[in-house]
Every structure is written in structure tokens, then in C-alpha cells.
CSV table of C-alpha atoms and ligand atoms in Angstrom, one decimal:
chain,number,residue,atom,x,y,z
A,3,UNK,CA,24.6,-15.8,19.5
A,4,UNK,CA,22.8,-12.8,21.1
A,5,UNK,CA,19.4,-12.6,19.5
A,6,UNK,CA,16.8,-10.1,20.6
A,7,UNK,CA,14.0,-12.4,19.5
A,8,UNK,CA,15.3,-15.4,21.6
A,9,UNK,CA,15.8,-13.1,24.6
A,10,UNK,CA,12.3,-11.8,24.3
A,11,UNK,CA,10.7,-15.2,24.0
A,12,UNK,CA,12.7,-16.5,27.0
A,13,UNK,CA,11.5,-13.5,29.0
A,14,UNK,CA,8.0,-14.4,28.2
A,15,UNK,CA,8.7,-17.9,29.5
A,16,UNK,CA,7.9,-19.5,26.1
A,17,UNK,CA,9.7,-22.1,24.1
A,18,UNK,CA,7.8,-22.3,20.8
A,19,UNK,CA,8.3,-19.5,18.3
A,20,UNK,CA,5.5,-18.6,15.9
A,21,UNK,CA,6.1,-18.6,12.2
A,22,UNK,CA,6.6,-14.8,12.3
A,23,UNK,CA,9.2,-15.1,15.0
A,24,UNK,CA,10.9,-18.1,13.4
A,25,UNK,CA,11.3,-16.2,10.1
A,26,UNK,CA,12.7,-13.2,11.9
A,27,UNK,CA,15.3,-15.5,13.3
A,28,UNK,CA,16.0,-17.0,9.9
A,29,UNK,CA,16.5,-13.5,8.5
A,30,UNK,CA,19.1,-12.8,11.2
A,31,UNK,CA,20.9,-15.9,10.1
A,32,UNK,CA,20.9,-14.7,6.5
A,33,UNK,CA,18.2,-17.0,5.1
A,34,UNK,CA,15.6,-15.5,2.7
A,35,UNK,CA,11.9,-15.8,3.8
A,36,UNK,CA,8.6,-14.6,2.5
A,37,UNK,CA,7.7,-11.1,3.7
A,38,UNK,CA,5.6,-11.7,6.7
A,39,UNK,CA,3.7,-9.6,9.3
A,40,UNK,CA,1.3,-10.3,12.1
A,41,UNK,CA,-2.2,-9.0,12.0
A,42,UNK,CA,-4.3,-9.1,15.2
A,43,UNK,CA,-7.6,-8.2,13.5
A,44,UNK,CA,-9.4,-8.7,10.2
A,45,UNK,CA,-9.0,-5.0,9.5
A,46,UNK,CA,-5.3,-5.2,10.0
A,47,UNK,CA,-5.0,-8.3,7.8
A,48,UNK,CA,-6.6,-6.3,5.0
A,49,UNK,CA,-4.3,-3.3,5.4
A,50,UNK,CA,-1.2,-5.5,5.6
A,51,UNK,CA,-2.3,-7.4,2.5
A,52,UNK,CA,-2.5,-4.1,0.6
A,53,UNK,CA,0.9,-3.1,1.9
A,54,UNK,CA,2.5,-6.5,1.0
A,55,UNK,CA,0.6,-6.7,-2.3
A,56,UNK,CA,-1.8,-9.3,-3.7
A,57,UNK,CA,-1.8,-12.3,-4.0
A,58,UNK,CA,-1.2,-13.0,-0.3
A,59,UNK,CA,-1.3,-16.0,2.1
A,60,UNK,CA,-3.1,-15.9,5.5
A,61,UNK,CA,-2.1,-18.3,8.2
A,62,UNK,CA,-3.2,-18.8,11.8
A,63,UNK,CA,-0.6,-17.5,14.3
A,64,UNK,CA,-0.7,-19.5,17.5
A,65,UNK,CA,2.2,-21.0,19.5
A,66,UNK,CA,-0.2,-23.9,20.3
A,67,UNK,CA,-0.8,-24.9,16.6
A,68,UNK,CA,2.2,-26.4,14.8
A,69,UNK,CA,0.4,-28.0,11.9
A,70,UNK,CA,-1.5,-25.0,10.6
A,71,UNK,CA,-3.1,-26.6,7.5
A,72,UNK,CA,-4.6,-29.5,9.6
A,73,UNK,CA,-6.4,-26.8,11.6
A,74,UNK,CA,-7.8,-25.2,8.5
A,75,UNK,CA,-5.4,-22.4,9.3
A,76,UNK,CA,-3.7,-21.7,5.9
A,77,UNK,CA,-5.3,-19.9,2.9
A,78,UNK,CA,-3.1,-19.3,-0.1
A,79,UNK,CA,-3.5,-17.2,-3.3
A,80,UNK,CA,-5.8,-14.5,-1.9
A,81,UNK,CA,-6.2,-11.9,-4.6
A,82,UNK,CA,-8.4,-9.1,-3.1
A,83,UNK,CA,-9.6,-7.4,0.1
A,84,UNK,CA,-12.8,-9.5,-0.1
A,85,UNK,CA,-10.9,-12.8,-0.4
A,86,UNK,CA,-8.7,-11.8,2.6
A,87,UNK,CA,-11.9,-11.0,4.7
A,88,UNK,CA,-13.4,-14.3,3.8
A,89,UNK,CA,-10.2,-16.2,4.5
A,90,UNK,CA,-9.7,-14.5,7.9
A,91,UNK,CA,-13.2,-15.5,9.0
A,92,UNK,CA,-12.9,-19.0,7.7
A,93,UNK,CA,-9.5,-19.5,9.5
A,94,UNK,CA,-10.9,-18.2,12.8
A,95,UNK,CA,-14.0,-20.4,12.6
A,96,UNK,CA,-12.1,-23.5,11.8
A,97,UNK,CA,-9.4,-23.0,14.3
A,98,UNK,CA,-11.7,-22.2,17.2
A,99,UNK,CA,-13.7,-25.3,16.4
A,100,UNK,CA,-10.7,-27.6,16.1
A,101,UNK,CA,-8.5,-26.1,18.9
A,102,UNK,CA,-10.8,-24.3,21.3
A,103,UNK,CA,-8.1,-23.9,23.9
A,104,UNK,CA,-5.3,-22.6,21.6
A,105,UNK,CA,-3.9,-19.1,22.4
A,106,UNK,CA,-4.4,-17.2,19.1
A,107,UNK,CA,-2.2,-14.1,18.4
A,108,UNK,CA,-3.9,-13.4,15.1
A,109,UNK,CA,-3.1,-14.3,11.5
A,110,UNK,CA,0.2,-13.8,9.7
A,111,UNK,CA,0.0,-12.2,6.3
A,112,UNK,CA,2.7,-12.9,3.7
A,113,UNK,CA,3.4,-12.7,0.1
A,114,UNK,CA,2.6,-15.7,-2.1
A,115,UNK,CA,5.9,-17.2,-3.1
A,116,UNK,CA,6.2,-18.3,-6.7
A,117,UNK,CA,6.2,-22.2,-7.0
A,118,UNK,CA,9.5,-23.9,-6.8
A,119,UNK,CA,10.8,-27.4,-5.9
A,120,UNK,CA,9.9,-28.0,-2.3
A,121,UNK,CA,12.7,-29.0,0.0
A,122,UNK,CA,13.0,-29.1,3.8
A,123,UNK,CA,15.8,-28.5,6.3
A,124,UNK,CA,15.4,-29.7,9.8
A,125,UNK,CA,17.4,-29.7,13.0
A,126,UNK,CA,17.0,-32.0,16.0
A,127,UNK,CA,19.2,-32.9,18.9
A,128,UNK,CA,20.5,-36.4,19.3
A,129,UNK,CA,21.3,-37.3,22.9
A,130,UNK,CA,24.6,-38.7,21.8
A,131,UNK,CA,25.7,-36.6,18.8
A,132,UNK,CA,24.1,-33.3,19.6
A,133,UNK,CA,22.6,-31.2,16.8
A,134,UNK,CA,21.9,-33.1,13.6
A,135,UNK,CA,20.7,-31.6,10.3
A,136,UNK,CA,18.2,-33.2,8.0
A,137,UNK,CA,17.7,-32.4,4.3
A,138,UNK,CA,15.1,-33.7,2.0
A,139,UNK,CA,12.5,-33.0,-0.6
A,140,UNK,CA,9.3,-31.5,0.8
A,141,UNK,CA,5.7,-32.4,0.7
A,142,UNK,CA,4.7,-36.1,0.1
A,143,UNK,CA,8.4,-37.0,-0.4
A,144,UNK,CA,9.2,-36.4,3.2
A,145,UNK,CA,5.9,-37.6,4.6
A,146,UNK,CA,5.4,-40.7,2.6
A,147,UNK,CA,8.8,-41.7,1.3
A,148,UNK,CA,11.0,-40.5,4.1
A,149,UNK,CA,13.6,-39.5,1.5
A,150,UNK,CA,15.9,-37.5,3.7
A,151,UNK,CA,19.6,-37.4,4.7
A,152,UNK,CA,21.3,-36.5,8.0
A,153,UNK,CA,24.6,-35.0,9.1
A,154,UNK,CA,26.0,-34.1,12.5
A,155,UNK,CA,26.7,-30.4,13.1
A,156,UNK,CA,29.2,-28.7,12.2
A,157,UNK,CA,28.9,-29.3,8.5
A,158,UNK,CA,31.6,-28.5,5.9
A,159,UNK,CA,30.5,-27.5,2.4
A,160,UNK,CA,31.4,-30.9,1.2
A,161,UNK,CA,29.0,-32.5,3.8
A,162,UNK,CA,26.2,-30.2,2.7
A,163,UNK,CA,26.8,-31.1,-1.0
A,164,UNK,CA,26.8,-34.8,-0.2
A,165,UNK,CA,23.7,-34.7,1.9
A,166,UNK,CA,21.8,-33.0,-0.9
A,167,UNK,CA,23.1,-35.4,-3.6
A,168,UNK,CA,22.4,-38.6,-1.6
A,169,UNK,CA,18.6,-38.2,-1.4
A,170,UNK,CA,16.8,-40.5,-3.9
A,171,UNK,CA,14.9,-37.6,-5.4
A,172,UNK,CA,18.1,-35.6,-6.3
A,173,UNK,CA,17.2,-35.8,-10.0
A,174,UNK,CA,14.1,-33.6,-9.3
A,175,UNK,CA,16.6,-30.9,-8.0
A,176,UNK,CA,18.5,-31.1,-11.2
A,177,UNK,CA,15.4,-30.1,-13.2
A,178,UNK,CA,13.3,-33.1,-14.3
A,179,UNK,CA,11.5,-33.0,-17.7
A,180,UNK,CA,11.8,-29.3,-18.2
A,181,UNK,CA,11.1,-28.3,-14.6
A,182,UNK,CA,13.2,-25.5,-13.1
A,183,UNK,CA,16.4,-26.8,-11.6
A,184,UNK,CA,17.3,-25.9,-8.0
A,185,UNK,CA,20.5,-24.0,-7.3
A,186,UNK,CA,22.5,-26.5,-5.3
A,187,UNK,CA,25.1,-24.0,-4.1
A,188,UNK,CA,22.3,-21.9,-2.6
A,189,UNK,CA,20.9,-24.9,-0.7
A,190,UNK,CA,24.4,-25.7,0.5
A,191,UNK,CA,24.7,-22.2,1.8
A,192,UNK,CA,21.4,-22.6,3.7
A,193,UNK,CA,22.6,-25.8,5.3
A,194,UNK,CA,25.9,-24.2,6.3
A,195,UNK,CA,24.1,-21.1,7.8
A,196,UNK,CA,21.8,-23.4,9.8
A,197,UNK,CA,24.8,-25.4,10.9
A,198,UNK,CA,26.8,-22.3,12.0
A,199,UNK,CA,23.7,-21.0,13.8
A,200,UNK,CA,23.2,-24.3,15.7
A,201,UNK,CA,26.9,-24.3,16.8
A,202,UNK,CA,26.6,-20.8,18.2
A,203,UNK,CA,23.1,-21.1,19.7
A,204,UNK,CA,22.8,-24.1,22.0
A,205,UNK,CA,19.4,-22.9,23.3
A,206,UNK,CA,17.7,-24.0,20.1
A,207,UNK,CA,16.1,-27.4,20.6
A,208,UNK,CA,14.4,-27.9,17.2
A,209,UNK,CA,14.1,-26.2,13.9
A,210,UNK,CA,12.0,-27.1,10.9
A,211,UNK,CA,12.0,-25.1,7.7
A,212,UNK,CA,9.3,-26.8,5.7
A,213,UNK,CA,8.8,-26.0,2.9
A,214,UNK,CA,11.7,-24.1,1.3
A,215,UNK,CA,10.9,-23.3,-2.4
A,216,UNK,CA,14.1,-23.9,-4.4
A,217,UNK,CA,14.7,-22.0,-7.6
A,218,UNK,CA,17.3,-21.6,-10.3
A,219,UNK,CA,18.6,-18.4,-8.7
A,220,UNK,CA,17.8,-18.7,-5.0
A,221,UNK,CA,15.7,-20.4,-2.4
A,222,UNK,CA,13.1,-19.0,0.1
A,223,UNK,CA,11.7,-20.3,3.4
A,224,UNK,CA,8.0,-20.5,3.1
A,225,UNK,CA,7.2,-22.0,6.5
A,226,UNK,CA,9.4,-22.2,9.6
A,227,UNK,CA,9.1,-23.4,13.2
A,228,UNK,CA,11.7,-23.1,15.9
A,229,UNK,CA,11.6,-24.5,19.4
A,230,UNK,CA,13.9,-23.4,22.3
A,231,UNK,CA,15.2,-25.6,25.1
A,232,UNK,CA,13.5,-25.1,28.5
A,233,UNK,CA,15.2,-22.4,30.5
A,234,UNK,CA,17.6,-24.0,33.1
B,9,LIG,P1,1.8,-26.1,7.9
B,9,LIG,O1,1.9,-25.5,9.3
B,9,LIG,O2,0.5,-26.9,7.7
B,9,LIG,O3,3.0,-26.8,7.6
B,9,LIG,P2,2.6,-24.2,5.8
B,9,LIG,O4,2.9,-22.8,6.3
B,9,LIG,O5,3.7,-25.1,5.5
B,9,LIG,O6,1.6,-24.8,6.9
B,9,LIG,O7,1.6,-24.1,4.6
B,9,LIG,C1,1.1,-25.2,3.9
B,9,LIG,C2,1.5,-25.2,2.5
B,9,LIG,O8,0.9,-24.0,1.8
B,9,LIG,C3,3.0,-25.1,2.2
B,9,LIG,O9,3.5,-26.4,2.2
B,9,LIG,C4,3.0,-24.5,0.8
B,9,LIG,O10,2.8,-25.4,-0.2
B,9,LIG,C5,1.8,-23.5,0.9
B,9,LIG,N1,2.2,-22.2,1.3
B,9,LIG,C6,2.4,-21.7,2.5
B,9,LIG,N2,2.8,-20.4,2.5
B,9,LIG,C7,3.0,-20.1,1.2
B,9,LIG,C8,3.5,-18.9,0.6
B,9,LIG,N3,3.8,-17.8,1.3
B,9,LIG,N4,3.5,-18.9,-0.8
B,9,LIG,C9,3.2,-20.0,-1.5
B,9,LIG,N5,2.7,-21.1,-0.9
B,9,LIG,C10,2.6,-21.2,0.4
B,10,LIG,MG1,4.9,-26.3,6.7
């Protein structure tokens, strides 16, 4: 698929997309994301926060930092100009200390998404089978329990449905003890959109949408990371 973002990143000789770029790509594919903009100064972070509307989230924007929280690079629930200023300074101090060599583009500013059930969709390439999609519950579920399912691209709706239902934590998606159920058809749609995109876009090497917040009426990508293949 002809994507301006991918062309532009290739032209720059890069392979790792920032969160802002990854989410632009997701939007092209038809996946909802938080509203996100790049700020290259504290002043700009404040004015973008006011445009987007409080509460906002600030995150370090660097192609060299893929685990933003580990770098002290994520501040959520910022409710005022002062909180944004303070968060901006704290992020920069922490990141410069932990990753002194990282190339920093600035911080991304985004709206705070309402809490939902956290799920993840990932794509990796298997040397034998090609692109493979992964689905699972987000957070500790994926990190500690490895509660995930896999399917080879391309997926049919039935595959998407099965891979959602076969994870051990599926009951949490049905709405456990009064919690909001996730809309399974919406999650199937997301898996199918990623599957279609992977079929059409062989230059994508990896994709990680983690977390997605799943709701009764929709689902939204809260964090995303895309990696391109090295240019031939
Ligand atoms: P990391 O690079 O460490 O994975 P994330 O962007 O995933 O950073 O942010 C860490 C956590 O912060 C997420 O798992 C999510 O719980 C929370 N978070 C991040 N962005 C938002 C947002 N826009 N709205 C609400 N919560 C968020
Ligand atoms: Mg994440």
C-alpha cells in the first residue's frame, strides 16, 4: 500500500516509527487511536494540551526509546498547564539521565483515554510462515502469564473470533463481575484490518499495539510501535 508516512521514513533512512507516526499509520488503516500531536518544546506541549483538552498524557518521543515508561517517559492524567510543565521537565530529566545518547524529537501530547479492558495486538514475521498476528490481554497478563494466541496472515473473521476466544482470560472480555464487556466484533475488525494491512504492506517488519483499550462500543489504540524492514 502506498503510504506517505512509510515513504517519508524510508527517505530518512529510518526503520523505527515513533508513536505519533505509528498512530498516523493506524489511522490510515482505519484503527481508532488517541488524538496525538508532537511537541518540540515545553511551550508547545502546553499549547497542544490546551487544544486537545485536559486531562492529557505526555510521553517521550524518541525512535531510540521503545519502552517509554521504563525511561520515566510517560506521565498520565495531567490536568493543568502547571502539571504539563512539571511533567515535561521530569520526563526530559529522567530520559536524559537514563538514555543520554537517545535522539529526542520532543514529547507527544495526547488525550487521556477512558479506562477499558487492556488488550494487545502484535505482528511479527516468522521465517517460515511470514506475518503472524498475536492477540492477548494487555498489562501483566501478557508480561507474566503470556496469555496470547497466534494466527498466520491472512485471517478470516472466523480466525479472528477464535483467536480472541481461545485466550484464557476471555471471560474478562465478556465483562467480569460488573466490569464493562469488550465489543468482540470491534476487536475482530481490528485484527482483520491489521491482517489486510500486513498482506498489502510487506515492508512492515513488526507491529505492536499495546495497549488497546476495549470498550462496550469500540476500542482505541493507546500505544503503538511499528518497525520497517531494512531497505534493500
Ligand atoms: P510504554 O512505551 O512504556 O509501553 P505506553 O504508551 O504503553 O508506554 O504507556 C504506558 C501505560 O500508560 C499504558 O499501558 C497505559 O496504561 C497508560 N497510558 C498511556 N497512554 C495513555 C492514554 N492516552 N490514556 C490513558 N492511559 C494511557
Ligand atoms: Mg505500551
